[in-house]
CSV table of C-alpha atoms and ligand atoms in Angstrom, one decimal:
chain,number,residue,atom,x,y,z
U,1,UNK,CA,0.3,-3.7,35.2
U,2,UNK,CA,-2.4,-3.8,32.7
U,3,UNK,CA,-1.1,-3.0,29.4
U,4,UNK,CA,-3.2,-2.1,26.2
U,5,UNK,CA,-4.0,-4.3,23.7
U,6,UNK,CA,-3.3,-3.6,20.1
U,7,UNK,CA,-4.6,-4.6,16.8
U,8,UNK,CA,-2.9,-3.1,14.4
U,9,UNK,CA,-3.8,-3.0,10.7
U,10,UNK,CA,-0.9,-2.0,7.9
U,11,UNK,CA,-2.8,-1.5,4.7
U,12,UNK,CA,0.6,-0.9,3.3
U,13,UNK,CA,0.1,0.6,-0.9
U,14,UNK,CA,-3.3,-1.4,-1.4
U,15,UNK,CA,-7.1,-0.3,-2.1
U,16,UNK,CA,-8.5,2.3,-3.8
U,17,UNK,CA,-10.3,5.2,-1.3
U,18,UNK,CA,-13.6,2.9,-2.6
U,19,UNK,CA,-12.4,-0.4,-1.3
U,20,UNK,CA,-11.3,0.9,1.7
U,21,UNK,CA,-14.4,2.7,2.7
U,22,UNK,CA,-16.2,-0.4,1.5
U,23,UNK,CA,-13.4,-2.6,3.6
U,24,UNK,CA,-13.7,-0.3,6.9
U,25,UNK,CA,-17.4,-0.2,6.9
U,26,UNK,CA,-17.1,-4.5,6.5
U,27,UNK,CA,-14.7,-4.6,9.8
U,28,UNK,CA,-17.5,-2.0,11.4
U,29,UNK,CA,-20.6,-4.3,11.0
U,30,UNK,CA,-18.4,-6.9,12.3
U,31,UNK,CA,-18.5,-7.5,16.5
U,32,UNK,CA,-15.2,-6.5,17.8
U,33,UNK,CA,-14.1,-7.2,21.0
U,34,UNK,CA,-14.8,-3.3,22.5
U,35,UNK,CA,-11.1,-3.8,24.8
U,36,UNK,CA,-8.6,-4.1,21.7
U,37,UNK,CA,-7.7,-0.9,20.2
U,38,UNK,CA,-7.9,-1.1,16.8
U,39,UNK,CA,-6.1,0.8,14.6
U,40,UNK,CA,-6.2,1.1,11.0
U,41,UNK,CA,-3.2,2.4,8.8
U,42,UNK,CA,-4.2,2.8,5.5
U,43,UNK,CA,-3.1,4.6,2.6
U,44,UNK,CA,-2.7,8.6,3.7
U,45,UNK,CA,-5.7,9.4,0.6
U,46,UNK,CA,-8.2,7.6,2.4
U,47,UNK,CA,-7.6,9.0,6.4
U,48,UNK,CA,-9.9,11.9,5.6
U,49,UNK,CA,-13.1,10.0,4.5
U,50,UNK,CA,-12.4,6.8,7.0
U,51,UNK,CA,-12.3,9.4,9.8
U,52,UNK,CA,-16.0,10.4,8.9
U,53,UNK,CA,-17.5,7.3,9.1
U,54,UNK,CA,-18.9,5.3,12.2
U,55,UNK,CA,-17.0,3.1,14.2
U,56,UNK,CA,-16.4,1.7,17.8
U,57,UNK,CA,-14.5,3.8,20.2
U,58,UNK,CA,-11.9,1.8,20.1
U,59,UNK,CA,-11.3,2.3,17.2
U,60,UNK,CA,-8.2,4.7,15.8
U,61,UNK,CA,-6.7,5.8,12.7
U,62,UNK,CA,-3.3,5.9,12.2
U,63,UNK,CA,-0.9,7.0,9.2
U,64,UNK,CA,2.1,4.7,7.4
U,65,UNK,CA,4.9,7.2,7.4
U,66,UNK,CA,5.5,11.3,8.6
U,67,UNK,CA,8.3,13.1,7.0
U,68,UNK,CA,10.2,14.6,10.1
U,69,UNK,CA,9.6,18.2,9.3
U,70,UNK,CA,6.3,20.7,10.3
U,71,UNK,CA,6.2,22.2,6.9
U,72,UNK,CA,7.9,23.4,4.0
U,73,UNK,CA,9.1,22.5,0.3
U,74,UNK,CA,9.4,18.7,0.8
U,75,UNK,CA,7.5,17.6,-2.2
U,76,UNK,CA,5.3,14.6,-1.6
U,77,UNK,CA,6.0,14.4,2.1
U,78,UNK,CA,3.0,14.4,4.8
U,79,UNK,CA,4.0,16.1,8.2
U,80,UNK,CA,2.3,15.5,11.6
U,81,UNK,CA,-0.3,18.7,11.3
U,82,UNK,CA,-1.4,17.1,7.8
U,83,UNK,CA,-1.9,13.5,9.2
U,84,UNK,CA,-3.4,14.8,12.8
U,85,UNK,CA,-5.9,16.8,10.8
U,86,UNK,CA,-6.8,14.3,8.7
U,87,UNK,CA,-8.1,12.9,11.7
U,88,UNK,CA,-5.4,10.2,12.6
U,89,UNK,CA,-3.6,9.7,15.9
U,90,UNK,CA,-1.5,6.8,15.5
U,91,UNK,CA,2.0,6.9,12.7
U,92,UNK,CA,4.1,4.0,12.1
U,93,UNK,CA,7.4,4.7,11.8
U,94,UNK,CA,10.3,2.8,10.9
U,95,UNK,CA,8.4,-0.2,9.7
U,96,UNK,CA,11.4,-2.1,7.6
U,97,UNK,CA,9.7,-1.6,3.7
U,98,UNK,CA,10.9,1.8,4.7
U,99,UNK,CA,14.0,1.2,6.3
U,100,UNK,CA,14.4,-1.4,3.7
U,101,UNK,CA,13.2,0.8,0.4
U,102,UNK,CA,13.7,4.0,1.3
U,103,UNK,CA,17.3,4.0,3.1
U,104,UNK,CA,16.1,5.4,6.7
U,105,UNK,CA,18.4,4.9,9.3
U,106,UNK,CA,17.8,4.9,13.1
U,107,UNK,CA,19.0,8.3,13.2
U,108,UNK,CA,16.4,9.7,10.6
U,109,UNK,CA,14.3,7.7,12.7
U,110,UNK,CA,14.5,9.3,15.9
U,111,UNK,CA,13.9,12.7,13.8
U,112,UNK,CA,10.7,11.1,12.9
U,113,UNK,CA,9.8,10.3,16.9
U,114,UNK,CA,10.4,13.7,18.1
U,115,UNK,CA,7.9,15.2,15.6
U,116,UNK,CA,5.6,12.4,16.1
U,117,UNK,CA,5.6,13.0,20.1
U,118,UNK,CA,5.3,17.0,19.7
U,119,UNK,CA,2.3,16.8,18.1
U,120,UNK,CA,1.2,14.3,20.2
U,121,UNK,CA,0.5,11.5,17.5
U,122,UNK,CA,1.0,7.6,19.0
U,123,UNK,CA,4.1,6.4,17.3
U,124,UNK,CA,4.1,3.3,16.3
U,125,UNK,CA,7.9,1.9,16.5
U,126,UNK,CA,8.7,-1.0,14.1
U,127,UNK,CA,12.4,-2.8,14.3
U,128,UNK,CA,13.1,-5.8,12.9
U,129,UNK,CA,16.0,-8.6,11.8
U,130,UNK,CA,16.4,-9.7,8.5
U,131,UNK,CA,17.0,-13.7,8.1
U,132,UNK,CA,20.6,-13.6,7.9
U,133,UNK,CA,20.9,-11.6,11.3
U,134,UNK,CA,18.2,-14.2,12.6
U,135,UNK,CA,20.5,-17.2,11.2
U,136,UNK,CA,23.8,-15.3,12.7
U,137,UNK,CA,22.3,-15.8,16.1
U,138,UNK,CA,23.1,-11.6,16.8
U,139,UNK,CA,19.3,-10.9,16.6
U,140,UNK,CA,18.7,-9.8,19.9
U,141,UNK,CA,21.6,-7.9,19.9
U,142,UNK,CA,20.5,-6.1,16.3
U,143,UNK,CA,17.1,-5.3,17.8
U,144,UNK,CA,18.4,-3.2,20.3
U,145,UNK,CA,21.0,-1.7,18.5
U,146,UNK,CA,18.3,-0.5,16.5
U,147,UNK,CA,16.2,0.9,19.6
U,148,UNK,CA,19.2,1.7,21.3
U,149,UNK,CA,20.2,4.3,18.3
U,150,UNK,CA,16.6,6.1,18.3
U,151,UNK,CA,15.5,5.9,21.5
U,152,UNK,CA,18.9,7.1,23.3
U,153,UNK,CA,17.6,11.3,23.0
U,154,UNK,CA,14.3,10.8,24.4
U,155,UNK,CA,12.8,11.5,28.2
U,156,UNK,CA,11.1,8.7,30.1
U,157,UNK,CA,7.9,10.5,29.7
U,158,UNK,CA,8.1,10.5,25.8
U,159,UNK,CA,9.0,7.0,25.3
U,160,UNK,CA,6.2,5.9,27.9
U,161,UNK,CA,3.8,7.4,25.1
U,162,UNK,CA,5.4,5.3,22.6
U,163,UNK,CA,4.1,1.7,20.7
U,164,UNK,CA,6.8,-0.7,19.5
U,165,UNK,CA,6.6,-2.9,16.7
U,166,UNK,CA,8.5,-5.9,16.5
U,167,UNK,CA,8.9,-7.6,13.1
U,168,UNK,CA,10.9,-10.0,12.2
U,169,UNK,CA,11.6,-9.8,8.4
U,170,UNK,CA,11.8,-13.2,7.0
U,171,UNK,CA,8.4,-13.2,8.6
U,172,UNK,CA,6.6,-10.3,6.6
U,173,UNK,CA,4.3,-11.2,4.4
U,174,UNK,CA,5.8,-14.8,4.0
U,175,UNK,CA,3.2,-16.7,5.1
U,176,UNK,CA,6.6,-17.9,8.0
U,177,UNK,CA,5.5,-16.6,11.4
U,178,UNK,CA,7.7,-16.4,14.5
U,179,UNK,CA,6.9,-18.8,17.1
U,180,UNK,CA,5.4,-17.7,20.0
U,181,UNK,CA,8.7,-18.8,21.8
U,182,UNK,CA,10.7,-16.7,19.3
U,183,UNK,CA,8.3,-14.0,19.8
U,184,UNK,CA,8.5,-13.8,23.4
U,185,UNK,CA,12.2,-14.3,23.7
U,186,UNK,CA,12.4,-10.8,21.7
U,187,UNK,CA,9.6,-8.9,23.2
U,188,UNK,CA,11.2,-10.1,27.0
U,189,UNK,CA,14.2,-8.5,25.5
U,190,UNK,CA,13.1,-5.7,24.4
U,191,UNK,CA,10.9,-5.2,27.8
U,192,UNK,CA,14.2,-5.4,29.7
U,193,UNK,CA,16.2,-3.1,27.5
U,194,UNK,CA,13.6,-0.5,27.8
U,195,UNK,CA,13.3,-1.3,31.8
U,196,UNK,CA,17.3,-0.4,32.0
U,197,UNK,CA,16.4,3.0,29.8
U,198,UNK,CA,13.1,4.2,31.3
U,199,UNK,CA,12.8,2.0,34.6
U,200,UNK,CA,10.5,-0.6,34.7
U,201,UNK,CA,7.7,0.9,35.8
U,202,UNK,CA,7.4,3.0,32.4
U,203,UNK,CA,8.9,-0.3,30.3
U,204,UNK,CA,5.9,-2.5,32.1
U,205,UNK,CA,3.3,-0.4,30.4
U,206,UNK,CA,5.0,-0.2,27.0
U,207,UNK,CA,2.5,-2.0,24.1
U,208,UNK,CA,5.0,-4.5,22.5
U,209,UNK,CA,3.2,-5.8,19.1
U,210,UNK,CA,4.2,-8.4,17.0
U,211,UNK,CA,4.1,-8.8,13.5
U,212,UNK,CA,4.8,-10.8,10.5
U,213,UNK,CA,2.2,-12.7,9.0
U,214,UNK,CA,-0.6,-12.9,11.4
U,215,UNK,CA,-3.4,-14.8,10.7
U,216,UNK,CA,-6.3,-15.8,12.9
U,217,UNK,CA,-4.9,-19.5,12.9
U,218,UNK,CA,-2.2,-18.2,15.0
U,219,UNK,CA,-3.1,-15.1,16.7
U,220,UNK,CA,-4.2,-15.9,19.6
U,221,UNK,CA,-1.6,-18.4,20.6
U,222,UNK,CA,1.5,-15.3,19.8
U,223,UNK,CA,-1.1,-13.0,21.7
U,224,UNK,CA,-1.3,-15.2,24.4
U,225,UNK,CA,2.3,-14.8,25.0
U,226,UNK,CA,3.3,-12.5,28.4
U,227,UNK,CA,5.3,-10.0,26.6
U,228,UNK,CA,3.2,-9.7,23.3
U,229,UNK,CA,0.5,-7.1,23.8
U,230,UNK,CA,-1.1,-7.2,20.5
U,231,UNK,CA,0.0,-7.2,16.6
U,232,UNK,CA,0.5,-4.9,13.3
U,233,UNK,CA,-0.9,-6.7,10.7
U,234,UNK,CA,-0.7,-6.4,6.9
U,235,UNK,CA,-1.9,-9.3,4.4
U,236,UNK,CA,-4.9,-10.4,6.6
U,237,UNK,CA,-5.8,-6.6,7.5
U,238,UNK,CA,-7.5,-6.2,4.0
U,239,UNK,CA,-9.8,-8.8,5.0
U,240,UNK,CA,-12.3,-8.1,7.1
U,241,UNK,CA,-13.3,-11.4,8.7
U,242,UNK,CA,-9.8,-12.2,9.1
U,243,UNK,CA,-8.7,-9.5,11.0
U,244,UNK,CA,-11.9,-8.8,13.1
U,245,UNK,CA,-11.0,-12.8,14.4
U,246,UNK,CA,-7.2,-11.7,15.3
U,247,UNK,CA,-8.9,-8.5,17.0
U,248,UNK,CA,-11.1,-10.9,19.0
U,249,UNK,CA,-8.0,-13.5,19.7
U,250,UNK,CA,-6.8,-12.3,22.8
U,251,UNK,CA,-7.3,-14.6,25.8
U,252,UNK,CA,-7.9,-12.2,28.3
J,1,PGA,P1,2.2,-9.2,7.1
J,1,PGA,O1,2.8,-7.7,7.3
J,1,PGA,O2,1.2,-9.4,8.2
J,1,PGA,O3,1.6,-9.2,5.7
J,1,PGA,O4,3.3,-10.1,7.2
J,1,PGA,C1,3.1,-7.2,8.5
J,1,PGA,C2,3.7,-5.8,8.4
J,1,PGA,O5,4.6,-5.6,7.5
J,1,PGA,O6,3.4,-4.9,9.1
């Protein structure tokens, strides 16, 4: 089955809304290769004005966080109908700064999914070990814990709509990447837990990304591997050379 390929871009807390115009417009004039997606996350301020400006139709705008709620007295919080309006389609949710920084558990996580999937917005599904869990050996087995724990409420429908992320933590913004073996030995994992859950004609079409510091020096050889259908980038997403050559780096 043909799956999608993603680029992913995680902007994470960095540029002003001028830089990012000025950094979105750079990636535009760039050629991109028209049968990635692309999708740029970057700071919820700039959505609005990035939405308004020309691009490829692959390309997709996509939030860093949801607060699992439609409205209401949450101070600070963005729901789906404020990120969907500001003309985004994709959320990341779950990626481990927030796991990390902000306490959320898989449980508050699959709160976030539901609302995610009601209003229709692409989820984009990080997990992730931390080095001591990789050292331990128990990393597979912590990934789909993690999965397992969010993922259990869901119909085979929803979770066919839904993008996973997988990044290993030593390996964010570290400059220390996964090997492509590593790499593949989760995402074959991952594929195979989600074939038991969902069957394996909905788990074949699944987008698994990759992510944790990648570069164009060793893009295409992780995208290149069977089970890695793209990456969610951070460090060389704010530069636009850089991550219109990962966009370009897959084989096929
Ligand atoms: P990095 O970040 O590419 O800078 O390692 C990846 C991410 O956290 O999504």
């Amino acid at each position: 089955m043909e799956r999608k390929k993603i680029a992913a871009a995680n902007w994470k807390m960095n540029t002003t809304v001028e830089e990012g115009i000025a950094l979105f417009k750079d990636l535009m004039a760039l050629e991109l290769d028209a049968r990635t997606e692309v999708v740029i996350c970057p700071p919820s301020t700039h959505i609005y004005s990035l939405s308004k400006m020309p691009c490829g139709k692959n390309v997709f705008l996509g939030a860093q966080n949801m607060y699992p709620k439609e409205k209401g007295a949450y101070t600070g919080e963005l729901s789906p109908t404020m990120i969907q309006s500001s003309g985004a389609t994709y959320v990341i949710i779950g990626h481990s700064e927030r796991r990390e920084y902000f306490n959320e558990s898989n449980v508050f996580l699959a709160e976030k999914l539901r609302l995610a999937l009601n209003y229709g917005l692409t989820p984009i599904f990080c997990c992730g070990e931390g080095l001591d869990i990789r050292t331990s050996g128990n990393h597979v087995a912590h990934i789909i814990t993690q999965l397992k724990e969010s993922f259990d409420e869901f119909s085979n429908e929803d979770l066919g709509k839904v993008v996973i992320a997988y990044e290993p933590i030593w390996a964010i913004g570290t400059g220390e990447t996964a090997s492509p073996q590593q790499a593949q030995e989760m995402h074959k994992a991952i594929r195979d837990y989600l074939a038991q859950l969902v069957g394996e004609e909905i788990a074949n079409g699944i987008p698994i990304l990759y992510g944790g510091s990648v570069k164009p020096a060793n893009a295409s050889e992780i995208f290149g591997q069977e089970d890695v259908d793209g990456g969610l980038v951070g460090g060389a997403s704010l530069d636009a050379r850089s991550f219109s050559q990962i966009i370009n780096s897959f084989s096929s």
